Amino acid sequence: MMNEEKVMQLKERAKQLRKTAVTMIYEAQSGHPGGSLSAADMVAALYFSELNIDPKDPNWPERDRFVLSKGHVCPILYAALGLRGYFPEAVLHTLRQEGSMLQGHPSMVKCPGIDISTGSLGQGAACAVGMALAGKRDGKDYRVFTMVGDGEVNEGIVWEAMMCANKYKLDNYIMLFDNNGLQLDGTTDEIMPGLDMSKKAADFGFDVYDIDGHDMAQILEAFDRIRAAKNGRPKFINARTVKGKGVDYMENSLDWHGKAPNKAQYESAMEQLERGI
Amino acid sequence: MAIGDMIATRDGFGEEIVKLGQEDRNIYVVDADIGKSCKTGKFMKALPEQYVNVGIAEQNAAAFAAGLATTGKVPFVVTYAVFGSLRMCEMIRQEICYTNLNVKIACSHGGLTPANDGASHQAIEDMGVLRTIPNMTVIQPADYVSAKKLVRAAAETYGPMFLRFTRDAVPVIYDESAEFTIGKAVKLREGGDVAIIAVGDTVRLALEAAAALHEQGVEARVLDMHTVKPLDTEAVNACIADIGKIVTVEDHNIINALGSAVCECVAEAGRGIVRRIGVQDQFGESAPYERLLAKNGITTENIVAQARSLL
């Protein structure tokens, strides 16, 4: 049974993450709002419910890992890390500034809580397989979540990583697929058509969970089912999402992949996000 | 192995990595389906729990190894040098060097040694490309003994490293008791007329050339510059100060590896002269290894000639 109160709390957290991420991008006048907003609900569920982590000990060996393979949407991750206390909240105002731990794409050597650096696409998904295999070989219970974009799977290394996760029966490897339908130059179907990812992931040996990536109850239910499925099969969450979710002029818009709002747009965004999705 | 015995540097790697793996359970080998050629077969059999074969997927091999390293493992990613540098280049950059993780890229078939395979498999750009990435160390041992010692040193030293081994048997140069320090050249012969700085399999040619020069009354200092990065600038500057005439020798494009690194020192010193011997900025072909070396002037005779041209 899903706990209604928990769902409500996490939706509130997701709202807070969205507002924080958009504020960061507005203040920096640089960053990627569209994908940050499509990923927000899953990131909230991970950092405020699912991940077994300790912000006071970011490198705790037993911790669950999260690798944001689509590293450009790091504002939403930074928001979660800041609000979980990995660094002072004041740091959230330094995105992309010289000397900041909040680099334009996540850097593990600069920012606590980043399990590995990403930015160049596809690579994080493969790094996460190495982490998951090490956990299995060492007899540890931790799990490794990695979020990949639906444009990101154009990269061949993602498929290499999936084959490898299947070979080594890594049921502690969980790929969250942020299926928002848009990439930089066009829709995912225009750029690389015919990618039925649920079917392909199943063909690659993954257990597949098709969900609405903005429905918190569905996200939590998928996590519950995955936790119970220690069956030697890696996991694939195909999360249907909306790029720019929560801000009307950003939703489903190619223009808002990597652009910062101006003052009027920012104020409108804050008002809409406060109202809730 | 006795001095003069013929054995490939890849064999030194293959033997030492097993010992290292038995001593430290965090040592892993990540193969990409050419383990047999790269001599990881013994490791695979002896230490299956520390062994991974990701298939013909070098990009994944590098990024996967980075993930392993975040958990405290010390992965050696094994393939041919051309793939271990160029095919996985950007994964090395973002996930291994930018992160400064403890991953070793350990490659066989460096230089022109995969001779019959042709240009696709010959690695003439590897050390140069990887030398330009921050945090990376670039090493090529000259013989079987130094291969074993430098693999051990690499395992015991934190940080990203590229280790370049080769296919063909080369004479053992060093006694088993020799000691090696990463970043510290070995002076194999003293001489005041010319300095010959070589790396890898060409060190044997440098020694032959120095012996030939001696017969002609010319005394050559010979350095085994097994670490191309960080370069032993102290040793190079001593050559500049003491002699001022330097020949570099490498089985690599003359652009951007040992010869270039030495030239950088000489240019910054504002004195001295260098002759670079190496692959002449051209692709190889299928041919016997010694023929490919000869076509590029990587020969004892040419080292002698280039040295004499400086006198």
PDB file of N, CA and C in Angstrom, chain A residues 88-168:
ATOM      1  N   PRO A  88      26.419  23.541   2.027  1.00  0.00           N
ATOM      2  CA  PRO A  88      25.525  24.608   2.493  1.00  0.00           C
ATOM      3  C   PRO A  88      24.599  25.082   1.374  1.00  0.00           C
ATOM      4  N   GLU A  89      23.370  25.406   1.730  1.00  0.00           N
ATOM      5  CA  GLU A  89      22.403  25.814   0.705  1.00  0.00           C
ATOM      6  C   GLU A  89      22.854  27.058  -0.051  1.00  0.00           C
ATOM      7  N   ALA A  90      23.693  27.886   0.598  1.00  0.00           N
ATOM      8  CA  ALA A  90      24.182  29.095  -0.076  1.00  0.00           C
ATOM      9  C   ALA A  90      24.953  28.743  -1.351  1.00  0.00           C
ATOM     10  N   VAL A  91      25.559  27.572  -1.357  1.00  0.00           N
ATOM     11  CA  VAL A  91      26.327  27.144  -2.535  1.00  0.00           C
ATOM     12  C   VAL A  91      25.428  27.053  -3.764  1.00  0.00           C
ATOM     13  N   LEU A  92      24.135  26.805  -3.536  1.00  0.00           N
ATOM     14  CA  LEU A  92      23.204  26.668  -4.652  1.00  0.00           C
ATOM     15  C   LEU A  92      23.112  27.937  -5.495  1.00  0.00           C
ATOM     16  N   HIS A  93      23.624  29.039  -4.984  1.00  0.00           N
ATOM     17  CA  HIS A  93      23.591  30.285  -5.757  1.00  0.00           C
ATOM     18  C   HIS A  93      24.852  30.481  -6.595  1.00  0.00           C
ATOM     19  N   THR A  94      25.691  29.446  -6.682  1.00  0.00           N
ATOM     20  CA  THR A  94      26.985  29.622  -7.371  1.00  0.00           C
ATOM     21  C   THR A  94      27.104  28.789  -8.638  1.00  0.00           C
ATOM     22  N   LEU A  95      25.995  28.253  -9.131  1.00  0.00           N
ATOM     23  CA  LEU A  95      26.055  27.390 -10.322  1.00  0.00           C
ATOM     24  C   LEU A  95      26.858  28.046 -11.450  1.00  0.00           C
ATOM     25  N   ARG A  96      27.782  27.281 -11.985  1.00  0.00           N
ATOM     26  CA  ARG A  96      28.571  27.693 -13.159  1.00  0.00           C
ATOM     27  C   ARG A  96      29.439  28.923 -12.913  1.00  0.00           C
ATOM     28  N   GLN A  97      29.617  29.290 -11.644  1.00  0.00           N
ATOM     29  CA  GLN A  97      30.497  30.424 -11.364  1.00  0.00           C
ATOM     30  C   GLN A  97      31.918  29.937 -11.146  1.00  0.00           C
ATOM     31  N   GLU A  98      32.872  30.805 -11.457  1.00  0.00           N
ATOM     32  CA  GLU A  98      34.279  30.471 -11.271  1.00  0.00           C
ATOM     33  C   GLU A  98      34.540  30.092  -9.812  1.00  0.00           C
ATOM     34  N   GLY A  99      35.195  28.956  -9.628  1.00  0.00           N
ATOM     35  CA  GLY A  99      35.534  28.513  -8.285  1.00  0.00           C
ATOM     36  C   GLY A  99      34.454  27.708  -7.596  1.00  0.00           C
ATOM     37  N   SER A 100      33.284  27.586  -8.220  1.00  0.00           N
ATOM     38  CA  SER A 100      32.169  26.876  -7.577  1.00  0.00           C
ATOM     39  C   SER A 100      32.354  25.370  -7.659  1.00  0.00           C
ATOM     40  N   MET A 101      31.823  24.668  -6.655  1.00  0.00           N
ATOM     41  CA  MET A 101      31.779  23.209  -6.745  1.00  0.00           C
ATOM     42  C   MET A 101      30.684  22.755  -7.709  1.00  0.00           C
ATOM     43  N   LEU A 102      29.804  23.682  -8.063  1.00  0.00           N
ATOM     44  CA  LEU A 102      28.692  23.341  -8.953  1.00  0.00           C
ATOM     45  C   LEU A 102      29.064  23.676 -10.399  1.00  0.00           C
ATOM     46  N   GLN A 103      29.863  22.795 -10.976  1.00  0.00           N
ATOM     47  CA  GLN A 103      30.298  22.978 -12.349  1.00  0.00           C
ATOM     48  C   GLN A 103      29.118  22.844 -13.318  1.00  0.00           C
ATOM     49  N   GLY A 104      29.303  23.318 -14.529  1.00  0.00           N
ATOM     50  CA  GLY A 104      28.262  23.231 -15.547  1.00  0.00           C
ATOM     51  C   GLY A 104      27.798  21.807 -15.791  1.00  0.00           C
ATOM     52  N   HIS A 105      28.711  20.863 -15.602  1.00  0.00           N
ATOM     53  CA  HIS A 105      28.388  19.432 -15.606  1.00  0.00           C
ATOM     54  C   HIS A 105      29.053  18.833 -14.374  1.00  0.00           C
ATOM     55  N   PRO A 106      28.484  17.801 -13.770  1.00  0.00           N
ATOM     56  CA  PRO A 106      28.912  17.381 -12.426  1.00  0.00           C
ATOM     57  C   PRO A 106      30.351  16.862 -12.360  1.00  0.00           C
ATOM     58  N   SER A 107      31.069  17.329 -11.351  1.00  0.00           N
ATOM     59  CA  SER A 107      32.445  16.894 -11.142  1.00  0.00           C
ATOM     60  C   SER A 107      32.580  16.257  -9.766  1.00  0.00           C
ATOM     61  N   MET A 108      32.999  15.003  -9.740  1.00  0.00           N
ATOM     62  CA  MET A 108      33.133  14.301  -8.461  1.00  0.00           C
ATOM     63  C   MET A 108      34.280  14.843  -7.616  1.00  0.00           C
ATOM     64  N   VAL A 109      35.266  15.455  -8.258  1.00  0.00           N
ATOM     65  CA  VAL A 109      36.393  15.970  -7.471  1.00  0.00           C
ATOM     66  C   VAL A 109      36.076  17.326  -6.853  1.00  0.00           C
ATOM     67  N   LYS A 110      35.024  17.982  -7.323  1.00  0.00           N
ATOM     68  CA  LYS A 110      34.700  19.297  -6.790  1.00  0.00           C
ATOM     69  C   LYS A 110      33.492  19.276  -5.860  1.00  0.00           C
ATOM     70  N   CYS A 111      32.554  18.379  -6.115  1.00  0.00           N
ATOM     71  CA  CYS A 111      31.271  18.455  -5.420  1.00  0.00           C
ATOM     72  C   CYS A 111      30.993  17.183  -4.623  1.00  0.00           C
ATOM     73  N   PRO A 112      30.797  17.290  -3.309  1.00  0.00           N
ATOM     74  CA  PRO A 112      30.452  16.099  -2.525  1.00  0.00           C
ATOM     75  C   PRO A 112      29.095  15.546  -2.946  1.00  0.00           C
ATOM     76  N   GLY A 113      28.989  14.228  -2.963  1.00  0.00           N
ATOM     77  CA  GLY A 113      27.728  13.601  -3.332  1.00  0.00           C
ATOM     78  C   GLY A 113      27.644  13.212  -4.798  1.00  0.00           C
ATOM     79  N   ILE A 114      28.578  13.703  -5.609  1.00  0.00           N
ATOM     80  CA  ILE A 114      28.614  13.282  -7.014  1.00  0.00           C
ATOM     81  C   ILE A 114      29.424  11.989  -7.071  1.00  0.00           C
ATOM     82  N   ASP A 115      28.794  10.900  -7.483  1.00  0.00           N
ATOM     83  CA  ASP A 115      29.468   9.604  -7.438  1.00  0.00           C
ATOM     84  C   ASP A 115      30.454   9.413  -8.586  1.00  0.00           C
ATOM     85  N   ILE A 116      30.250  10.088  -9.700  1.00  0.00           N
ATOM     86  CA  ILE A 116      31.281  10.136 -10.750  1.00  0.00           C
ATOM     87  C   ILE A 116      30.950  11.286 -11.688  1.00  0.00           C
ATOM     88  N   SER A 117      31.983  11.849 -12.271  1.00  0.00           N
ATOM     89  CA  SER A 117      31.812  12.998 -13.163  1.00  0.00           C
ATOM     90  C   SER A 117      31.145  12.563 -14.465  1.00  0.00           C
ATOM     91  N   THR A 118      30.274  13.420 -14.975  1.00  0.00           N
ATOM     92  CA  THR A 118      29.611  13.154 -16.243  1.00  0.00           C
ATOM     93  C   THR A 118      29.496  14.442 -17.038  1.00  0.00           C
ATOM     94  N   GLY A 119      28.900  14.359 -18.185  1.00  0.00           N
ATOM     95  CA  GLY A 119      28.760  15.533 -19.047  1.00  0.00           C
ATOM     96  C   GLY A 119      28.785  15.084 -20.493  1.00  0.00           C
ATOM     97  N   SER A 120      29.864  14.445 -20.880  1.00  0.00           N
ATOM     98  CA  SER A 120      29.911  13.794 -22.177  1.00  0.00           C
ATOM     99  C   SER A 120      29.019  12.557 -22.082  1.00  0.00           C
ATOM    100  N   LEU A 121      28.039  12.471 -22.963  1.00  0.00           N
ATOM    101  CA  LEU A 121      26.913  11.555 -22.730  1.00  0.00           C
ATOM    102  C   LEU A 121      27.257  10.081 -22.919  1.00  0.00           C
ATOM    103  N   GLY A 122      26.517   9.266 -22.201  1.00  0.00           N
ATOM    104  CA  GLY A 122      26.608   7.811 -22.326  1.00  0.00           C
ATOM    105  C   GLY A 122      27.552   7.165 -21.339  1.00  0.00           C
ATOM    106  N   GLN A 123      28.554   7.907 -20.937  1.00  0.00           N
ATOM    107  CA  GLN A 123      29.633   7.303 -20.158  1.00  0.00           C
ATOM    108  C   GLN A 123      29.205   6.926 -18.747  1.00  0.00           C
ATOM    109  N   GLY A 124      28.355   7.754 -18.145  1.00  0.00           N
ATOM    110  CA  GLY A 124      27.935   7.475 -16.772  1.00  0.00           C
ATOM    111  C   GLY A 124      27.233   6.132 -16.646  1.00  0.00           C
ATOM    112  N   ALA A 125      26.455   5.781 -17.668  1.00  0.00           N
ATOM    113  CA  ALA A 125      25.742   4.499 -17.639  1.00  0.00           C
ATOM    114  C   ALA A 125      26.731   3.348 -17.544  1.00  0.00           C
ATOM    115  N   ALA A 126      27.882   3.498 -18.198  1.00  0.00           N
ATOM    116  CA  ALA A 126      28.907   2.447 -18.161  1.00  0.00           C
ATOM    117  C   ALA A 126      29.669   2.465 -16.836  1.00  0.00           C
ATOM    118  N   CYS A 127      29.966   3.643 -16.326  1.00  0.00           N
ATOM    119  CA  CYS A 127      30.629   3.730 -15.015  1.00  0.00           C
ATOM    120  C   CYS A 127      29.779   3.031 -13.957  1.00  0.00           C
ATOM    121  N   ALA A 128      28.477   3.240 -14.049  1.00  0.00           N
ATOM    122  CA  ALA A 128      27.565   2.674 -13.048  1.00  0.00           C
ATOM    123  C   ALA A 128      27.605   1.145 -13.070  1.00  0.00           C
ATOM    124  N   VAL A 129      27.841   0.552 -14.240  1.00  0.00           N
ATOM    125  CA  VAL A 129      27.954  -0.908 -14.311  1.00  0.00           C
ATOM    126  C   VAL A 129      29.175  -1.373 -13.510  1.00  0.00           C
ATOM    127  N   GLY A 130      30.275  -0.641 -13.646  1.00  0.00           N
ATOM    128  CA  GLY A 130      31.478  -0.992 -12.866  1.00  0.00           C
ATOM    129  C   GLY A 130      31.218  -0.923 -11.371  1.00  0.00           C
ATOM    130  N   MET A 131      30.492   0.114 -10.951  1.00  0.00           N
ATOM    131  CA  MET A 131      30.160   0.242  -9.522  1.00  0.00           C
ATOM    132  C   MET A 131      29.287  -0.925  -9.061  1.00  0.00           C
ATOM    133  N   ALA A 132      28.328  -1.295  -9.906  1.00  0.00           N
ATOM    134  CA  ALA A 132      27.399  -2.368  -9.534  1.00  0.00           C
ATOM    135  C   ALA A 132      28.126  -3.704  -9.455  1.00  0.00           C
ATOM    136  N   LEU A 133      29.039  -3.944 -10.407  1.00  0.00           N
ATOM    137  CA  LEU A 133      29.777  -5.208 -10.379  1.00  0.00           C
ATOM    138  C   LEU A 133      30.648  -5.297  -9.130  1.00  0.00           C
ATOM    139  N   ALA A 134      31.292  -4.180  -8.779  1.00  0.00           N
ATOM    140  CA  ALA A 134      32.131  -4.178  -7.577  1.00  0.00           C
ATOM    141  C   ALA A 134      31.290  -4.522  -6.349  1.00  0.00           C
ATOM    142  N   GLY A 135      30.079  -3.979  -6.286  1.00  0.00           N
ATOM    143  CA  GLY A 135      29.199  -4.285  -5.156  1.00  0.00           C
ATOM    144  C   GLY A 135      28.874  -5.763  -5.071  1.00  0.00           C
ATOM    145  N   LYS A 136      28.558  -6.350  -6.217  1.00  0.00           N
ATOM    146  CA  LYS A 136      28.260  -7.791  -6.245  1.00  0.00           C
ATOM    147  C   LYS A 136      29.473  -8.609  -5.818  1.00  0.00           C
ATOM    148  N   ARG A 137      30.628  -8.286  -6.398  1.00  0.00           N
ATOM    149  CA  ARG A 137      31.827  -9.080  -6.100  1.00  0.00           C
ATOM    150  C   ARG A 137      32.220  -8.963  -4.622  1.00  0.00           C
ATOM    151  N   ASP A 138      31.949  -7.793  -4.042  1.00  0.00           N
ATOM    152  CA  ASP A 138      32.321  -7.570  -2.639  1.00  0.00           C
ATOM    153  C   ASP A 138      31.225  -8.017  -1.674  1.00  0.00           C
ATOM    154  N   GLY A 139      30.126  -8.541  -2.201  1.00  0.00           N
ATOM    155  CA  GLY A 139      29.048  -9.004  -1.339  1.00  0.00           C
ATOM    156  C   GLY A 139      28.330  -7.882  -0.618  1.00  0.00           C
ATOM    157  N   LYS A 140      28.332  -6.689  -1.203  1.00  0.00           N
ATOM    158  CA  LYS A 140      27.650  -5.556  -0.576  1.00  0.00           C
ATOM    159  C   LYS A 140      26.220  -5.448  -1.112  1.00  0.00           C
ATOM    160  N   ASP A 141      25.375  -4.814  -0.321  1.00  0.00           N
ATOM    161  CA  ASP A 141      23.955  -4.727  -0.679  1.00  0.00           C
ATOM    162  C   ASP A 141      23.597  -3.454  -1.436  1.00  0.00           C
ATOM    163  N   TYR A 142      24.567  -2.584  -1.650  1.00  0.00           N
ATOM    164  CA  TYR A 142      24.191  -1.303  -2.258  1.00  0.00           C
ATOM    165  C   TYR A 142      23.718  -1.492  -3.701  1.00  0.00           C
ATOM    166  N   ARG A 143      22.956  -0.478  -4.158  1.00  0.00           N
ATOM    167  CA  ARG A 143      22.455  -0.489  -5.529  1.00  0.00           C
ATOM    168  C   ARG A 143      22.968   0.736  -6.273  1.00  0.00           C
ATOM    169  N   VAL A 144      22.982   0.647  -7.575  1.00  0.00           N
ATOM    170  CA  VAL A 144      23.479   1.750  -8.393  1.00  0.00           C
ATOM    171  C   VAL A 144      22.385   2.177  -9.362  1.00  0.00           C
ATOM    172  N   PHE A 145      21.923   3.407  -9.181  1.00  0.00           N
ATOM    173  CA  PHE A 145      20.921   3.975 -10.073  1.00  0.00           C
ATOM    174  C   PHE A 145      21.637   4.884 -11.070  1.00  0.00           C
ATOM    175  N   THR A 146      21.235   4.806 -12.317  1.00  0.00           N
ATOM    176  CA  THR A 146      21.781   5.754 -13.288  1.00  0.00           C
ATOM    177  C   THR A 146      20.640   6.290 -14.127  1.00  0.00           C
ATOM    178  N   MET A 147      20.647   7.593 -14.341  1.00  0.00           N
ATOM    179  CA  MET A 147      19.607   8.194 -15.179  1.00  0.00           C
ATOM    180  C   MET A 147      20.190   8.549 -16.535  1.00  0.00           C
ATOM    181  N   VAL A 148      19.558   8.034 -17.589  1.00  0.00           N
ATOM    182  CA  VAL A 148      19.987   8.365 -18.947  1.00  0.00           C
ATOM    183  C   VAL A 148      18.848   9.061 -19.680  1.00  0.00           C
ATOM    184  N   GLY A 149      19.213   9.904 -20.601  1.00  0.00           N
ATOM    185  CA  GLY A 149      18.220  10.617 -21.388  1.00  0.00           C
ATOM    186  C   GLY A 149      17.793   9.810 -22.601  1.00  0.00           C
ATOM    187  N   ASP A 150      16.657  10.201 -23.161  1.00  0.00           N
ATOM    188  CA  ASP A 150      16.186   9.455 -24.335  1.00  0.00           C
ATOM    189  C   ASP A 150      16.954   9.854 -25.592  1.00  0.00           C
ATOM    190  N   GLY A 151      17.596  11.009 -25.570  1.00  0.00           N
ATOM    191  CA  GLY A 151      18.538  11.318 -26.649  1.00  0.00           C
ATOM    192  C   GLY A 151      19.876  10.630 -26.418  1.00  0.00           C
ATOM    193  N   GLU A 152      20.205  10.480 -25.158  1.00  0.00           N
ATOM    194  CA  GLU A 152      21.515   9.929 -24.787  1.00  0.00           C
ATOM    195  C   GLU A 152      21.735   8.516 -25.322  1.00  0.00           C
ATOM    196  N   VAL A 153      20.636   7.765 -25.479  1.00  0.00           N
ATOM    197  CA  VAL A 153      20.805   6.379 -25.950  1.00  0.00           C
ATOM    198  C   VAL A 153      21.222   6.317 -27.420  1.00  0.00           C
ATOM    199  N   ASN A 154      21.362   7.469 -28.061  1.00  0.00           N
ATOM    200  CA  ASN A 154      22.016   7.478 -29.374  1.00  0.00           C
ATOM    201  C   ASN A 154      23.467   7.020 -29.243  1.00  0.00           C
ATOM    202  N   GLU A 155      24.035   7.206 -28.066  1.00  0.00           N
ATOM    203  CA  GLU A 155      25.447   6.860 -27.834  1.00  0.00           C
ATOM    204  C   GLU A 155      25.614   5.345 -27.729  1.00  0.00           C
ATOM    205  N   GLY A 156      26.550   4.795 -28.492  1.00  0.00           N
ATOM    206  CA  GLY A 156      26.771   3.351 -28.496  1.00  0.00           C
ATOM    207  C   GLY A 156      27.178   2.783 -27.164  1.00  0.00           C
ATOM    208  N   ILE A 157      27.886   3.567 -26.366  1.00  0.00           N
ATOM    209  CA  ILE A 157      28.400   3.048 -25.089  1.00  0.00           C
ATOM    210  C   ILE A 157      27.254   2.653 -24.152  1.00  0.00           C
ATOM    211  N   VAL A 158      26.087   3.282 -24.302  1.00  0.00           N
ATOM    212  CA  VAL A 158      24.949   2.912 -23.450  1.00  0.00           C
ATOM    213  C   VAL A 158      24.599   1.440 -23.681  1.00  0.00           C
ATOM    214  N   TRP A 159      24.631   1.031 -24.938  1.00  0.00           N
ATOM    215  CA  TRP A 159      24.274  -0.351 -25.287  1.00  0.00           C
ATOM    216  C   TRP A 159      25.378  -1.310 -24.848  1.00  0.00           C
ATOM    217  N   GLU A 160      26.609  -0.868 -24.952  1.00  0.00           N
ATOM    218  CA  GLU A 160      27.712  -1.690 -24.430  1.00  0.00           C
ATOM    219  C   GLU A 160      27.510  -1.922 -22.929  1.00  0.00           C
ATOM    220  N   ALA A 161      27.131  -0.862 -22.237  1.00  0.00           N
ATOM    221  CA  ALA A 161      26.928  -0.951 -20.789  1.00  0.00           C
ATOM    222  C   ALA A 161      25.771  -1.889 -20.455  1.00  0.00           C
ATOM    223  N   MET A 162      24.705  -1.799 -21.234  1.00  0.00           N
ATOM    224  CA  MET A 162      23.532  -2.655 -20.966  1.00  0.00           C
ATOM    225  C   MET A 162      23.868  -4.126 -21.181  1.00  0.00           C
ATOM    226  N   MET A 163      24.619  -4.424 -22.234  1.00  0.00           N
ATOM    227  CA  MET A 163      25.038  -5.819 -22.464  1.00  0.00           C
ATOM    228  C   MET A 163      25.844  -6.336 -21.289  1.00  0.00           C
ATOM    229  N   CYS A 164      26.688  -5.458 -20.782  1.00  0.00           N
ATOM    230  CA  CYS A 164      27.590  -5.842 -19.694  1.00  0.00           C
ATOM    231  C   CYS A 164      26.814  -6.071 -18.391  1.00  0.00           C
ATOM    232  N   ALA A 165      25.844  -5.210 -18.114  1.00  0.00           N
ATOM    233  CA  ALA A 165      25.019  -5.378 -16.903  1.00  0.00           C
ATOM    234  C   ALA A 165      24.267  -6.696 -16.956  1.00  0.00           C
ATOM    235  N   ASN A 166      23.821  -7.059 -18.145  1.00  0.00           N
ATOM    236  CA  ASN A 166      23.107  -8.327 -18.330  1.00  0.00           C
ATOM    237  C   ASN A 166      24.061  -9.504 -18.147  1.00  0.00           C
ATOM    238  N   LYS A 167      25.243  -9.411 -18.762  1.00  0.00           N
ATOM    239  CA  LYS A 167      26.213 -10.515 -18.667  1.00  0.00           C
ATOM    240  C   LYS A 167      26.507 -10.867 -17.213  1.00  0.00           C
ATOM    241  N   TYR A 168      26.732  -9.827 -16.406  1.00  0.00           N
ATOM    242  CA  TYR A 168      27.137 -10.064 -15.019  1.00  0.00           C
ATOM    243  C   TYR A 168      25.949 -10.094 -14.050  1.00  0.00           C
TER     244      TYR A 168
END
